[in-house]
Coordinates of C-alpha atoms in Angstrom, one line a residue:
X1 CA -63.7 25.1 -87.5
X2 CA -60.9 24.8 -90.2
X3 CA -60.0 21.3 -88.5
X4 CA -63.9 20.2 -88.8
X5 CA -63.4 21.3 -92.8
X6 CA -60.3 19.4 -93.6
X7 CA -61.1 16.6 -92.2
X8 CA -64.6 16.6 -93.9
X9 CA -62.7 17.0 -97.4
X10 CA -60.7 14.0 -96.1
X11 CA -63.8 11.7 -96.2
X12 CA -65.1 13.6 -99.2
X13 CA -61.9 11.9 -101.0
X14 CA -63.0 7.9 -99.5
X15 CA -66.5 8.8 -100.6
X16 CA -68.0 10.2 -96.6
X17 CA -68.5 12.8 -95.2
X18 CA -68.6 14.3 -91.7
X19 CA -72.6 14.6 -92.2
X20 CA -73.1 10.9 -92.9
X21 CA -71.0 10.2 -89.9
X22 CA -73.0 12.1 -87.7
X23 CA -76.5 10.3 -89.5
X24 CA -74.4 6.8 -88.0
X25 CA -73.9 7.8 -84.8
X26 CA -77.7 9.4 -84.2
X27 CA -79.9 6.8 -85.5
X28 CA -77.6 3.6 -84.3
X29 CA -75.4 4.5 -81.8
X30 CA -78.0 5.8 -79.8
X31 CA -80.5 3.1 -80.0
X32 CA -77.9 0.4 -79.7
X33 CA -76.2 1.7 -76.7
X34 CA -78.7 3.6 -74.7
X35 CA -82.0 2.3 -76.3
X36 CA -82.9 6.0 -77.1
X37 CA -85.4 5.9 -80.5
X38 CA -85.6 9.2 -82.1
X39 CA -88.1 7.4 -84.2
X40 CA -86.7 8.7 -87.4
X41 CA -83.8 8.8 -90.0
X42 CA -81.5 11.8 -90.6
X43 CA -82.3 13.8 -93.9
X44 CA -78.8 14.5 -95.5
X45 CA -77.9 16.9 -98.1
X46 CA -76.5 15.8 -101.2
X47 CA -72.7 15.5 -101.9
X48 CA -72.8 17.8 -105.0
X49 CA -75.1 20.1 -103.7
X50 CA -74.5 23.7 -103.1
X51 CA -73.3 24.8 -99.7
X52 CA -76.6 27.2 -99.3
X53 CA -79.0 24.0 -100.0
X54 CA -77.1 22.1 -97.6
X55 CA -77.4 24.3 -95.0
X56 CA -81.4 24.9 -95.7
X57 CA -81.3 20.6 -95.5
X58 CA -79.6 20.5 -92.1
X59 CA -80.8 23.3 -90.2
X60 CA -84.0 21.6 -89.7
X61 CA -83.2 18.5 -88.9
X62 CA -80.9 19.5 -85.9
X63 CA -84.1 21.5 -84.8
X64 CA -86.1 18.2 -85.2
X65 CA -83.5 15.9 -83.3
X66 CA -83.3 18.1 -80.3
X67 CA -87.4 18.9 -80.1
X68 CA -87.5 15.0 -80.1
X69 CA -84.8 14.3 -77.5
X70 CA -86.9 17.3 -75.3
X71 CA -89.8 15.2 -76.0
X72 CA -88.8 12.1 -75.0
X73 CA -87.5 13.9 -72.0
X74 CA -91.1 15.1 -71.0
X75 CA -92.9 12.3 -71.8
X76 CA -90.5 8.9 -72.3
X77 CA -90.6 8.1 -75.8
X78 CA -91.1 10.3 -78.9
X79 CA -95.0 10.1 -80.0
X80 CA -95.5 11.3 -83.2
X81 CA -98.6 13.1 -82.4
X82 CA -97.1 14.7 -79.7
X83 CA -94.0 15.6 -81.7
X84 CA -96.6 17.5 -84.9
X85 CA -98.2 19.1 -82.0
X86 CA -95.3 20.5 -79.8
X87 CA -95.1 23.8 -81.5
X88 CA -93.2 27.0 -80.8
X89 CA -90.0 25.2 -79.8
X90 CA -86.3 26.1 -79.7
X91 CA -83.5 24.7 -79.2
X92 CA -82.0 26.2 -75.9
X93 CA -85.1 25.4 -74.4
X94 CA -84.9 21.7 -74.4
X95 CA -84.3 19.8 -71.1
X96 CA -81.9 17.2 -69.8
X97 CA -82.8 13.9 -68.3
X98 CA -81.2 14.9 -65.4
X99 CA -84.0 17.6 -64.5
X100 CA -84.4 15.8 -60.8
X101 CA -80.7 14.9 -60.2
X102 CA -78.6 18.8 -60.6
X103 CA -77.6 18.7 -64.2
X104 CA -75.6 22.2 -63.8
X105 CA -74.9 24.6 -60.8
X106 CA -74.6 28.3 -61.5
X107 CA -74.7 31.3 -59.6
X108 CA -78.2 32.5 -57.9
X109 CA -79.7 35.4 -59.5
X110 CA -78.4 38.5 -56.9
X111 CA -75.9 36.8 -55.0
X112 CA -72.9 39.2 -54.0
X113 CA -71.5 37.1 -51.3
X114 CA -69.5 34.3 -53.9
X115 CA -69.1 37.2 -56.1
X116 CA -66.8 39.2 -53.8
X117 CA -65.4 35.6 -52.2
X118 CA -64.3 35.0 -56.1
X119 CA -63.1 38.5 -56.8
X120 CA -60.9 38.2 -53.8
X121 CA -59.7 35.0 -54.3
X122 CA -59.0 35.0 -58.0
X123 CA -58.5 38.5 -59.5
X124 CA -55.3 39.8 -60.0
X125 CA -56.2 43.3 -58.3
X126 CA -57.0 41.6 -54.8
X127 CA -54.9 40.0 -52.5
X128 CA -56.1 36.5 -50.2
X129 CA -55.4 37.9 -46.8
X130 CA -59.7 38.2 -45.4
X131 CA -59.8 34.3 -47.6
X132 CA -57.1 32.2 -45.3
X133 CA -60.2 29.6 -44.6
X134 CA -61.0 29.0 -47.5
X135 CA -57.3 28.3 -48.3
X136 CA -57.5 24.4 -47.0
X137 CA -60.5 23.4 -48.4
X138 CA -59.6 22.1 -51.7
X139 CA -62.7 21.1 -53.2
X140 CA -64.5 24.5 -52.2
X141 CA -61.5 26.5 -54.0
X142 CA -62.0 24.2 -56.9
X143 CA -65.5 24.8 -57.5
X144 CA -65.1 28.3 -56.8
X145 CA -62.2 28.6 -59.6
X146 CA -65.0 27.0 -61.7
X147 CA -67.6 29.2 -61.2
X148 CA -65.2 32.3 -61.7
X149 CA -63.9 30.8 -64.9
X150 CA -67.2 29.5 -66.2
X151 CA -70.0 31.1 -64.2
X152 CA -71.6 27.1 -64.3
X153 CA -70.3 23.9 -63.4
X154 CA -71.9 20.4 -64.6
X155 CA -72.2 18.5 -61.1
X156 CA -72.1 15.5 -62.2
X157 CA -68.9 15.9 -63.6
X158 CA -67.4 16.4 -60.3
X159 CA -65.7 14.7 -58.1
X160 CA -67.4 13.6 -54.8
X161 CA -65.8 16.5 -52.3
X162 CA -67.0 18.8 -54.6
X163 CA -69.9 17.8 -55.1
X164 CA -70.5 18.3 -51.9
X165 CA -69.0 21.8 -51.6
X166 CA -71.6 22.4 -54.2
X167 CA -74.6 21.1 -51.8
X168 CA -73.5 23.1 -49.0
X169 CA -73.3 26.2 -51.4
X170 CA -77.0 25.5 -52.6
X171 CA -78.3 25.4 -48.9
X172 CA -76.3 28.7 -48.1
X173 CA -78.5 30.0 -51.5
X174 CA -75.4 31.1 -53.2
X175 CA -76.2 28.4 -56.1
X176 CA -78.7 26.9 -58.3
X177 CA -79.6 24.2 -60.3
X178 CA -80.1 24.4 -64.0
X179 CA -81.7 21.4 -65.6
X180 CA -81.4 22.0 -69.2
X181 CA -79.8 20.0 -72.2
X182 CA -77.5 22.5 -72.8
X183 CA -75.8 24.8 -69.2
X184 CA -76.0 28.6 -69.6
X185 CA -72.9 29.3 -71.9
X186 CA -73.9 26.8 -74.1
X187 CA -77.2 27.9 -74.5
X188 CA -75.9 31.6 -75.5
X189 CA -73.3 29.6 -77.8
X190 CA -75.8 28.4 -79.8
X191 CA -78.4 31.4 -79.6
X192 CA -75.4 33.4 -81.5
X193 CA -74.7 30.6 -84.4
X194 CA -78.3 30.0 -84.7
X195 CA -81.0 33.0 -84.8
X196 CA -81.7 36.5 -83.4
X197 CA -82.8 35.7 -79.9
X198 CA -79.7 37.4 -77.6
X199 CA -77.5 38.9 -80.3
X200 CA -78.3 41.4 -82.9
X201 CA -74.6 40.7 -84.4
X202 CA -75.1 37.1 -84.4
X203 CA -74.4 34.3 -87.4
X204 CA -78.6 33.7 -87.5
X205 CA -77.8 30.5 -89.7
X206 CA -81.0 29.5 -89.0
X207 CA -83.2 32.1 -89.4
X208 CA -80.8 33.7 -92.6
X209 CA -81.3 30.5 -95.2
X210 CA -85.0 29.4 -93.5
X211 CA -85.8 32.7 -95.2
X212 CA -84.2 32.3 -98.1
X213 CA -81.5 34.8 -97.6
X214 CA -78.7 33.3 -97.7
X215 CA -75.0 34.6 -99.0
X216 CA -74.1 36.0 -102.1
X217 CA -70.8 34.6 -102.0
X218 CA -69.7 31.3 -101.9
X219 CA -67.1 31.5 -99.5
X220 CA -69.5 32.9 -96.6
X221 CA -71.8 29.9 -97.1
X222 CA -69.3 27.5 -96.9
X223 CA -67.9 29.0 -93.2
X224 CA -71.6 29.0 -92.6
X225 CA -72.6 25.5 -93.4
X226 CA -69.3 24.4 -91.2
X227 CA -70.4 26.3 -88.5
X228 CA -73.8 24.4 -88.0
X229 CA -72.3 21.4 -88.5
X230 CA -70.0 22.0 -85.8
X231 CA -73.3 23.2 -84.0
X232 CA -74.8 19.9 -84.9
X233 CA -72.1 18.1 -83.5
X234 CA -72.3 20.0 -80.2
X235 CA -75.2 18.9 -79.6
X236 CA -75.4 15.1 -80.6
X237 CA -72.5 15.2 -77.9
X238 CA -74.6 17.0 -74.9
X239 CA -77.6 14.5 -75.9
X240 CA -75.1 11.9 -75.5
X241 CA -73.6 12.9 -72.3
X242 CA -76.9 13.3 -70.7
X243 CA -78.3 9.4 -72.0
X244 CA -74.8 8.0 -70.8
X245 CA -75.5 9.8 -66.7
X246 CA -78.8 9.4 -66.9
X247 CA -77.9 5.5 -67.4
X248 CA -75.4 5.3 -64.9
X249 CA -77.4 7.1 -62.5
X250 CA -79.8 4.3 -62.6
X251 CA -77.7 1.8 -61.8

């Protein structure tokens, strides 16, 4: 975060900022190299204005740019009757392109099995001596280190071998598939910067300035407004990620 707000003062000082890059990348960027039309322009904040306002500014607009990528997910191209009409949405529920190709593998609801495997494999208060077979099969370990680190693991990220570890892991029912934008972690990431929905000590950036809230120090809305940029920037990134597999998955 405190590298995100130096080097927005650093464009501040050539007349940018970190928000006007981000406006760049969405609307041109996008189109240009994956022919994705949000079919509309950022609305930024203004330079001079306070950190609260900017904050009441941005906040919506991520919500609209990820409700439009989840629409054109559903239906292939953002309609703008379909967009006023697409109501009650939030952000961790939007979906990936990916939603018939295994966006993210996580652990089935229930499953003990690759819970004790992991424990004995990875925790420092077990030893490896009932785990010898699993010893020589790199890519299995390596998904399984993955999955104990991480609890998910984005398949398409993966190299072949384990990719196929994974497979065999979904047929044996101790995995999943996941097929949203944004994998599990991510999704609770976001759910604490952004509103009330998991965490009752959450940021709620969101749902604190929509209501006009806010701080009454100066300070707190600064870390706040850097916070859903960084936020903002997360999520350009996954939208981008998912355009550039979907793409080369159709080659």
């Amino acid at each position: 975060m405190h590298q995100l707000t130096l080097f927005d003062q650093y464009l501040h000082q050539r007349g940018k900022s970190v928000a006007s890059l981000l406006q760049h990348y969405y609307t041109r960027h996008f189109r240009t190299d994956y022919g994705y039309d949000p079919g509309h322009e950022l609305s930024l904040p203004q330079a001079d204005d306070s950190y609260a306002n900017k904050i009441k500014v941005l906040a919506p607009e991520l919500e609209s740019v990820v409700k439009r990528y989840d629409l054109f997910v559903e239906a292939g191209e953002v309609d703008p009757f379909l967009y006023e009409y697409k109501t009650g949405f939030r952000i961790d529920d939007a979906h990936s392109l990916l939603k018939e190709q295994q966006k993210y593998a996580v652990i089935a609801p229930e499953n003990n099995e690759i819970y004790k495997l992991m424990y004995l494999l990875f925790s420092d208060q077990a030893g490896v001596n009932h785990v010898a077979p699993y010893l020589d099969n790199q890519a299995k370990m390596d998904v399984l280190k993955q999955l104990w680190d991480r609890q998910e693991i984005s398949y398409h990220h993966c190299t072949p071998p384990m990719q196929a570890e994974i497979m065999r892991m979904m047929d044996s029912g101790w995995l999943e598939f996941d097929d949203h934008l944004l994998s599990p972690s991510e999704r609770h990431w976001v759910n604490f910067y952004l509103n009330d929905a998991e965490y009752s000590n959450g940021l709620k950036i969101r749902n604190r300035y929509a209501h006009g809230q806010g701080n009454l120090r100066p300070e707190e809305d600064r870390a706040a407004y850097y916070a859903l940029l960084l936020v903002f920037i997360v999520l350009l990134l996954k939208m981008d990620d998912d355009l550039a597999l979907h793409q080369d998955l159709k080659k």
